[in-house]
Short mmCIF file of C-alpha atoms and ligand atoms in Angstrom, two decimals:
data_model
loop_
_atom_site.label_atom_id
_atom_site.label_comp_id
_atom_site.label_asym_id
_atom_site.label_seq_id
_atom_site.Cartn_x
_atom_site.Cartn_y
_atom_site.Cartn_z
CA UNK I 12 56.11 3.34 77.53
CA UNK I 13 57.17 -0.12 76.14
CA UNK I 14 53.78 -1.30 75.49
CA UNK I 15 51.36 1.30 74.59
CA UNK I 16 51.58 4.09 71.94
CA UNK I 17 50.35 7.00 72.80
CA UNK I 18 49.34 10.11 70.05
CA UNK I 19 47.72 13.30 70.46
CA UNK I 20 45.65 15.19 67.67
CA UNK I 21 43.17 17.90 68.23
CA UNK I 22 42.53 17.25 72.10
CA UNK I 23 42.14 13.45 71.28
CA UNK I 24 44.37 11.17 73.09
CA UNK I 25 44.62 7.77 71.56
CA UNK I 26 46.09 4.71 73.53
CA UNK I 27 47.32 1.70 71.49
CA UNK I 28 47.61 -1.33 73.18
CA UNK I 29 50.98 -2.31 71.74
CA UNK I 30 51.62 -6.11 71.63
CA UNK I 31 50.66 -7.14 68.33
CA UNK I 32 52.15 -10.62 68.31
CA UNK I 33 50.48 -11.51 71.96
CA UNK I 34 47.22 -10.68 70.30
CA UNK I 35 48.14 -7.48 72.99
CA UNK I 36 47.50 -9.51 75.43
CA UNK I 37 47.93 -7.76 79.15
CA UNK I 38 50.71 -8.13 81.22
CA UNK I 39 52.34 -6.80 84.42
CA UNK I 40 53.71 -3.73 81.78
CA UNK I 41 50.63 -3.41 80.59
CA UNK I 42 48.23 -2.51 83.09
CA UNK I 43 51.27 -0.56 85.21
CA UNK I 44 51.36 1.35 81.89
CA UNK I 45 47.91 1.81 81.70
CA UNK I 46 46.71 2.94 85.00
CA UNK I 47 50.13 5.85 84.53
CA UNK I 48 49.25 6.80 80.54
CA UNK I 49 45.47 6.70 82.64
CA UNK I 50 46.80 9.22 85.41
CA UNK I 51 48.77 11.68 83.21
CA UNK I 52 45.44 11.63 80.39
CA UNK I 53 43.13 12.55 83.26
CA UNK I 54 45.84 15.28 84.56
CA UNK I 55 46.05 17.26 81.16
CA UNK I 56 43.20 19.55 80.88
CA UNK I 57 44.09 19.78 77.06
CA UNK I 58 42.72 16.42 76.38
CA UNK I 59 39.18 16.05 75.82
CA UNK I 60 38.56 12.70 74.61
CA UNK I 61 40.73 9.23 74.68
CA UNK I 62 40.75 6.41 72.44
CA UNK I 63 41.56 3.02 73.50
CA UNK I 64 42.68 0.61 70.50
CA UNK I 65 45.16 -1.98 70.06
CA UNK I 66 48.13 -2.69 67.13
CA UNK I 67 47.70 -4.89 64.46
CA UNK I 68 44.71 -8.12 64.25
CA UNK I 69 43.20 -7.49 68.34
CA UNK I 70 42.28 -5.12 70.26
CA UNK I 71 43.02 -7.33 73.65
CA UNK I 72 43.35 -10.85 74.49
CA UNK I 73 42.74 -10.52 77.75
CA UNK I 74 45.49 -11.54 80.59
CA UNK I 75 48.31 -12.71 79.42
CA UNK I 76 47.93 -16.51 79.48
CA UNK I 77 52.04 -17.20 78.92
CA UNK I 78 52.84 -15.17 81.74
CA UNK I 79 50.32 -16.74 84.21
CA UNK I 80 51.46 -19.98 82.87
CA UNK I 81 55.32 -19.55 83.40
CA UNK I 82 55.04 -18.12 86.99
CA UNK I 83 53.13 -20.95 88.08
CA UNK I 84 55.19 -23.44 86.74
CA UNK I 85 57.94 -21.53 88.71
CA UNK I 86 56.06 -22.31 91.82
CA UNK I 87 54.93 -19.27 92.68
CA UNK I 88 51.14 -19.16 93.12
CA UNK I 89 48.92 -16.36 91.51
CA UNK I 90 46.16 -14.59 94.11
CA UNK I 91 44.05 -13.38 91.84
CA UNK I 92 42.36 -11.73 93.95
CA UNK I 93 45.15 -9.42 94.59
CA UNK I 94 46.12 -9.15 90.74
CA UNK I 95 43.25 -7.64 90.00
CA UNK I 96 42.74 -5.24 92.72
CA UNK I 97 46.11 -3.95 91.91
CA UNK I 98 46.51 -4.13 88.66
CA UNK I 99 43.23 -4.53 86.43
CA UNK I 100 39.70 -2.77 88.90
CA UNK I 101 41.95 0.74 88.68
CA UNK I 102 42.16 1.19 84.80
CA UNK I 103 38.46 -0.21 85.44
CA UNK I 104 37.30 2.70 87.57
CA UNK I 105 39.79 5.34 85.56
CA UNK I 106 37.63 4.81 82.44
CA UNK I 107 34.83 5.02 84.18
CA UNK I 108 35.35 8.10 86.37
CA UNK I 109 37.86 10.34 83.89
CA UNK I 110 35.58 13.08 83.04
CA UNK I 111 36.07 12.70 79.17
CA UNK I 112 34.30 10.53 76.81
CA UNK I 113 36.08 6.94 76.33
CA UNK I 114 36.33 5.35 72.89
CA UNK I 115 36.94 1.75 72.72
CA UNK I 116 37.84 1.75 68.73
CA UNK I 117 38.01 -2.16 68.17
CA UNK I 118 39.75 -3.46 65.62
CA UNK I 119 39.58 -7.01 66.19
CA UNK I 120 39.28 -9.65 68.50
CA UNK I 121 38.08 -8.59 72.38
CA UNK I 122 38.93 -11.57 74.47
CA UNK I 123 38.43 -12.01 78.47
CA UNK I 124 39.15 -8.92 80.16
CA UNK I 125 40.29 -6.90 77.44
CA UNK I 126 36.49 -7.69 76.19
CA UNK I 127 35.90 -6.31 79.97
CA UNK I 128 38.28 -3.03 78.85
CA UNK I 129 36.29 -2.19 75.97
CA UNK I 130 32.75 -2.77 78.21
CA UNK I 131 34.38 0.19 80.97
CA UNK I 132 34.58 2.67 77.66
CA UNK I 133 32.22 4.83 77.33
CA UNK I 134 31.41 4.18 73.42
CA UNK I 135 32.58 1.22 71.24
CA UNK I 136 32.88 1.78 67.41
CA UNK I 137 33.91 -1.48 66.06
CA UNK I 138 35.48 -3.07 62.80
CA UNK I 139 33.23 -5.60 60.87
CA UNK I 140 36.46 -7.90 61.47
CA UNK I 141 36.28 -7.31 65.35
CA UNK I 142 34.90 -10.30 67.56
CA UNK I 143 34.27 -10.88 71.39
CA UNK I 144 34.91 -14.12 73.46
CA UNK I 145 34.36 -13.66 77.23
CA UNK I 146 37.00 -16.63 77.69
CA UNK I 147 37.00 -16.94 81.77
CA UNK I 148 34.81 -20.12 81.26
CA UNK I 149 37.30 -21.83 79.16
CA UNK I 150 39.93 -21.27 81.56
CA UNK I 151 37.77 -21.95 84.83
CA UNK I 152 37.49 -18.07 85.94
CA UNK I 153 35.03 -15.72 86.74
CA UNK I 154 34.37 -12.84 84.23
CA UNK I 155 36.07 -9.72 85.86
CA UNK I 156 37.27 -6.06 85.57
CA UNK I 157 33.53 -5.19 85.54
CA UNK I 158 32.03 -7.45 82.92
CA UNK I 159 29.70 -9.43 84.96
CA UNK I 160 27.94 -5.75 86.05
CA UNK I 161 28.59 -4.09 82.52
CA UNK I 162 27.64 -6.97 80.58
CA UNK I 163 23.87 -7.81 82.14
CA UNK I 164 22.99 -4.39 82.04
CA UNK I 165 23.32 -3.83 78.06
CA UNK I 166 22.18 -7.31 77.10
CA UNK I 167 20.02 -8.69 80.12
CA UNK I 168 21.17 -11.61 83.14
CA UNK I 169 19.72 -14.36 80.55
CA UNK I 170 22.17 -14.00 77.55
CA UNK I 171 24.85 -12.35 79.81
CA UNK I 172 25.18 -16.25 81.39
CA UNK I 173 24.76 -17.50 77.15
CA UNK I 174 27.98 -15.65 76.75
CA UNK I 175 29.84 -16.11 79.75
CA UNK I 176 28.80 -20.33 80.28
CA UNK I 177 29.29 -20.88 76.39
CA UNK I 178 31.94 -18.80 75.66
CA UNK I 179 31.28 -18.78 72.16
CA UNK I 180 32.60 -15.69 70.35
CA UNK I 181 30.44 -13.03 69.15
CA UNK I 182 30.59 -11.57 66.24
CA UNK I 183 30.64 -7.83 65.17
CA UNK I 184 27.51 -7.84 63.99
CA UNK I 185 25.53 -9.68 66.51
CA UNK I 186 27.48 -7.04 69.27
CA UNK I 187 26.20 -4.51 67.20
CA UNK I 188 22.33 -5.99 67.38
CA UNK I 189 22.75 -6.34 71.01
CA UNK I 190 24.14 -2.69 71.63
CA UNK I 191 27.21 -3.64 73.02
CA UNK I 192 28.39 -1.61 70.08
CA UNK I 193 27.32 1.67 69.29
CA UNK I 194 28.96 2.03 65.42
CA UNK I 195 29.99 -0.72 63.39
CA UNK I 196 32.41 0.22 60.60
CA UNK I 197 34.32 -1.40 57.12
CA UNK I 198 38.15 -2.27 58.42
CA UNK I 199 39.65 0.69 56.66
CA UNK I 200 37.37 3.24 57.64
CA UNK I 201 37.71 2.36 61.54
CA UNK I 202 40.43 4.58 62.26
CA UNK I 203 39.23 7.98 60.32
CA UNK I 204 35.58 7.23 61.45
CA UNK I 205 36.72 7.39 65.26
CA UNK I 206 38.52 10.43 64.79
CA UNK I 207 36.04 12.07 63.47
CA UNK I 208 33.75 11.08 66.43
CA UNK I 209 36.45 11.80 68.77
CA UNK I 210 36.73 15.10 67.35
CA UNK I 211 33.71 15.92 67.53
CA UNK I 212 33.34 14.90 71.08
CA UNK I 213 36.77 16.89 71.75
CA UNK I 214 34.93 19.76 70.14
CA UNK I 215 31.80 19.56 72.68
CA UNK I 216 31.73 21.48 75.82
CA UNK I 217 34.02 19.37 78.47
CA UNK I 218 32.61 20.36 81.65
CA UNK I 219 29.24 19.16 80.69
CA UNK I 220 30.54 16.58 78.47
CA UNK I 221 32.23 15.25 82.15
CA UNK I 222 29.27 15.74 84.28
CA UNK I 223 26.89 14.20 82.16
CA UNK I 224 29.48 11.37 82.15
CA UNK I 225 29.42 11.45 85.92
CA UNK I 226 25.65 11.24 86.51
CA UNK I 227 24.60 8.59 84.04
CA UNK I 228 27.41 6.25 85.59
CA UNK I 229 25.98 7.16 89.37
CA UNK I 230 22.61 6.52 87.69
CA UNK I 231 23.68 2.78 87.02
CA UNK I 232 27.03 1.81 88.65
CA UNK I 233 27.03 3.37 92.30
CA UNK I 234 27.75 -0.12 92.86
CA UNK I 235 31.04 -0.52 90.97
CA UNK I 236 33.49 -0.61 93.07
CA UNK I 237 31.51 -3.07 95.34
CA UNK I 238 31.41 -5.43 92.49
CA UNK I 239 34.98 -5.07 91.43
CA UNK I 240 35.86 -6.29 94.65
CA UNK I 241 33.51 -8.94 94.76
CA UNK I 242 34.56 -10.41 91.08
CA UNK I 243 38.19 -10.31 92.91
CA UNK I 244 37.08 -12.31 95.75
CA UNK I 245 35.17 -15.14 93.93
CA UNK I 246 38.43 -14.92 91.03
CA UNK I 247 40.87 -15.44 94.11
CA UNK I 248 38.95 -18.81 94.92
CA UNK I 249 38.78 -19.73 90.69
CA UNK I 250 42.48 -18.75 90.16
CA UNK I 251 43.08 -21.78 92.79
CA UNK I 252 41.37 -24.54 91.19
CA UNK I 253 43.34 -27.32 89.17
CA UNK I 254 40.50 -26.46 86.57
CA UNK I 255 42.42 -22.92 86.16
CA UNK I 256 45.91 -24.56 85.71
CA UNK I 257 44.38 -27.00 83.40
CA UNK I 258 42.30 -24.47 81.27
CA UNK I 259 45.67 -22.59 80.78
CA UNK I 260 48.03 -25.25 79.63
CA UNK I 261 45.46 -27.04 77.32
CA UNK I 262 44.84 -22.98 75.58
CA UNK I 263 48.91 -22.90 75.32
CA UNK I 264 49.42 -26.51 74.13
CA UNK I 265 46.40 -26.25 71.34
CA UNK I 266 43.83 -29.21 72.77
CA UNK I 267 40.89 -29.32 74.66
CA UNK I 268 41.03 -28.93 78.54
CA UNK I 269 39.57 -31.96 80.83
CA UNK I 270 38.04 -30.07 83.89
CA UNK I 271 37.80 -32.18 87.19
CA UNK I 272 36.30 -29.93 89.04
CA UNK I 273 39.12 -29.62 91.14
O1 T3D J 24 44.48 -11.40 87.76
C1 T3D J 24 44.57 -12.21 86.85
O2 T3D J 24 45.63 -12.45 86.26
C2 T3D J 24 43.30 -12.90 86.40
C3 T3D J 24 42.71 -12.06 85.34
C4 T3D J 24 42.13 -12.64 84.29
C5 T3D J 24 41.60 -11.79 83.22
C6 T3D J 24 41.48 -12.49 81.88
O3 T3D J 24 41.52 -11.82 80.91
S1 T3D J 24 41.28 -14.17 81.84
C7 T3D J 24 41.06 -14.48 80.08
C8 T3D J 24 42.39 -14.52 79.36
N1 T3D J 24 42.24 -14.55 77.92
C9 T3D J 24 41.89 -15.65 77.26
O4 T3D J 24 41.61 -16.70 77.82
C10 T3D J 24 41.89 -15.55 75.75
C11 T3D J 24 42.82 -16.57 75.16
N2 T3D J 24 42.93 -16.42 73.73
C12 T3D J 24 41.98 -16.88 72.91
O5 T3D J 24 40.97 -17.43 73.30
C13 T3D J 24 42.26 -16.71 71.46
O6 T3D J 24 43.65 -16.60 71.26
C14 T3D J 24 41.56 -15.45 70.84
C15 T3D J 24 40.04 -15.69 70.81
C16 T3D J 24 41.89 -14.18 71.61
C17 T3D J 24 42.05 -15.25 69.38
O7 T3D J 24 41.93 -16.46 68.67
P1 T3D J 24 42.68 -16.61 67.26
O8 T3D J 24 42.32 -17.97 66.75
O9 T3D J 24 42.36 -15.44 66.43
O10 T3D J 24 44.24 -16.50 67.59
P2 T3D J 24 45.18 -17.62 68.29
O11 T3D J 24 45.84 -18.45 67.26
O12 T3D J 24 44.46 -18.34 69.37
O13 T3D J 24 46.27 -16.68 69.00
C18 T3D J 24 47.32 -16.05 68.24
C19 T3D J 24 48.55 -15.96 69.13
O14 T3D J 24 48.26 -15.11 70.26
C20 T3D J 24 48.90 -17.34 69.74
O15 T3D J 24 50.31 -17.36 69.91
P3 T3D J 24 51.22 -18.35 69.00
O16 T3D J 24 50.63 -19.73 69.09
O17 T3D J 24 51.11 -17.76 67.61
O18 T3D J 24 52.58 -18.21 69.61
C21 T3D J 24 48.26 -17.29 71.09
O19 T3D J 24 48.87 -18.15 72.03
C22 T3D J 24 48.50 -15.82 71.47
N3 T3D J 24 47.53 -15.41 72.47
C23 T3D J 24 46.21 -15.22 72.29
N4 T3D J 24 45.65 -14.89 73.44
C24 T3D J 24 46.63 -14.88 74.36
C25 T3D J 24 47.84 -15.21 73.75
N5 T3D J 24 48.99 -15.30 74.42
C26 T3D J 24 48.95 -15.04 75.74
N6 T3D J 24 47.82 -14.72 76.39
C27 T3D J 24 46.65 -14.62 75.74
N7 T3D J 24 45.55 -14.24 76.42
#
């Protein structure tokens, strides 16, 4: 794998997101090498817990702005749409349907749909230094890769639009207050404090571990898969507006993006 490390200790399987100096920001590499390291984790019955995390100052930055930037100055258009049923909604519906408990350990900044990557986990611990910034807004999108089901339901429709119109970033603390976080822990101790809950989980019985996994997600996303596709429709029509194209060159030249509504 060229961008993700992957480690196994104690039937925990951790997953860093390896990108440091893109903020591990998510590529074409990336998700192909997520949805495989996704397929062979759910495929060894040794494994009975995975942690998601990213290398150095983020955990994600979401898609990878540069890249969506340089192929449409090459001409060639981006379907969004397409993008993310092929690359992003499977590693959506993998971490929500693998029969093992998901840790999102987050040890910094959660940004667009890597913000949506740590909402498909099952359980978030989270660094004091961690922050998340839905970012779609800023770049005329529509939150995707779950977030605009995953989101309401943990913090209600009212501050779920807060977040997603303003786009202001969230810090640790507040995620924590508004349970999108289940544990929030000092820098240092983040990596030893999700082992020991991984362990612990890896410990537990699996089967029922799995099936209780199973039931509370039919309990309140039966409709996932609807709404994946439906987040890829609407981002098809966003990923075509000038506003898009505009949102994405003001983020990569450093100034403030004038949206025409185009
Ligand atoms: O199918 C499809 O393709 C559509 C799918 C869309 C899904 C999405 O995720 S859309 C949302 C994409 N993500 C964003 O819009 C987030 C953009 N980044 C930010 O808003 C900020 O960088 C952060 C809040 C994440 C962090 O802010 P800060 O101040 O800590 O760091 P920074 O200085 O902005 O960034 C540090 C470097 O990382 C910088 O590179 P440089 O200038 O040092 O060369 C920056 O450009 C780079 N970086 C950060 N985010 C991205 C990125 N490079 C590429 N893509 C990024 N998303």
């Amino acid at each position: 794998m060229e961008t993700l490390l992957i480690g196994d200790a104690a039937g925990v399987r951790t997953i860093t997101i390896n990108r440091p100096d893109a903020m591990n920001a998510v590529d074409e590499r990336v998700t192909s090498e997520l949805q495989d390291a996704l397929k062979q984790t759910e495929r060894d019955r040794f494994i009975r817990c995975l942690v998601l995390t990213g290398a150095g100052r983020a955990f994600c930055a979401g898609q990878d702005l540069k890249s969506v930037q340089e192929r449409t100055a090459e001409g060639q258009p981006i379907d969004f749409a397409e993008t993310l049923r092929r690359r992003y909604n499977p590693i959506i519906l993998k971490l929500r349907t693998v029969e093992i408990p998901v840790i999102a350990s987050i040890n910094g900044v959660a940004a667009g749909a890597g913000w949506s990557l740590a909402l498909a986990c099952d359980l978030r611990i989270a660094s004091r230094a961690a922050k998340f910034v839905s970012a779609f807004t800023k770049i005329g999108l529509v939150p995707d890769s779950g977030m605009t089901l995953t989101l309401p339901r943990v913090v209600g429709l009212s501050k779920a639009l807060e977040i997603a119109w303003l786009g202001d970033a969230l810090s640790a603390e507040e995620s924590h207050r508004l349970g999108l976080v289940n544990w929030l822990v000092e820098p240092e101790e983040l990596a030893s404090r999700t082992m020991e809950l991984a362990r612990r989980l890896a410990g537990s019985a699996p089967r029922g571990l799995g099936l209780t996994k199973r039931a509370m997600n039919a309990g309140i996303l039966n409709p996932l898969e609807e709404q994946l596709n439906y987040e890829a429709d609407l981002q098809g029509i966003a990923g075509r507006t000038q506003d898009h194209r505009e949102g994405v060159a003001a983020f990569i030249e450093k100034r403030a993006a004038e949206f025409k509504g185009e």
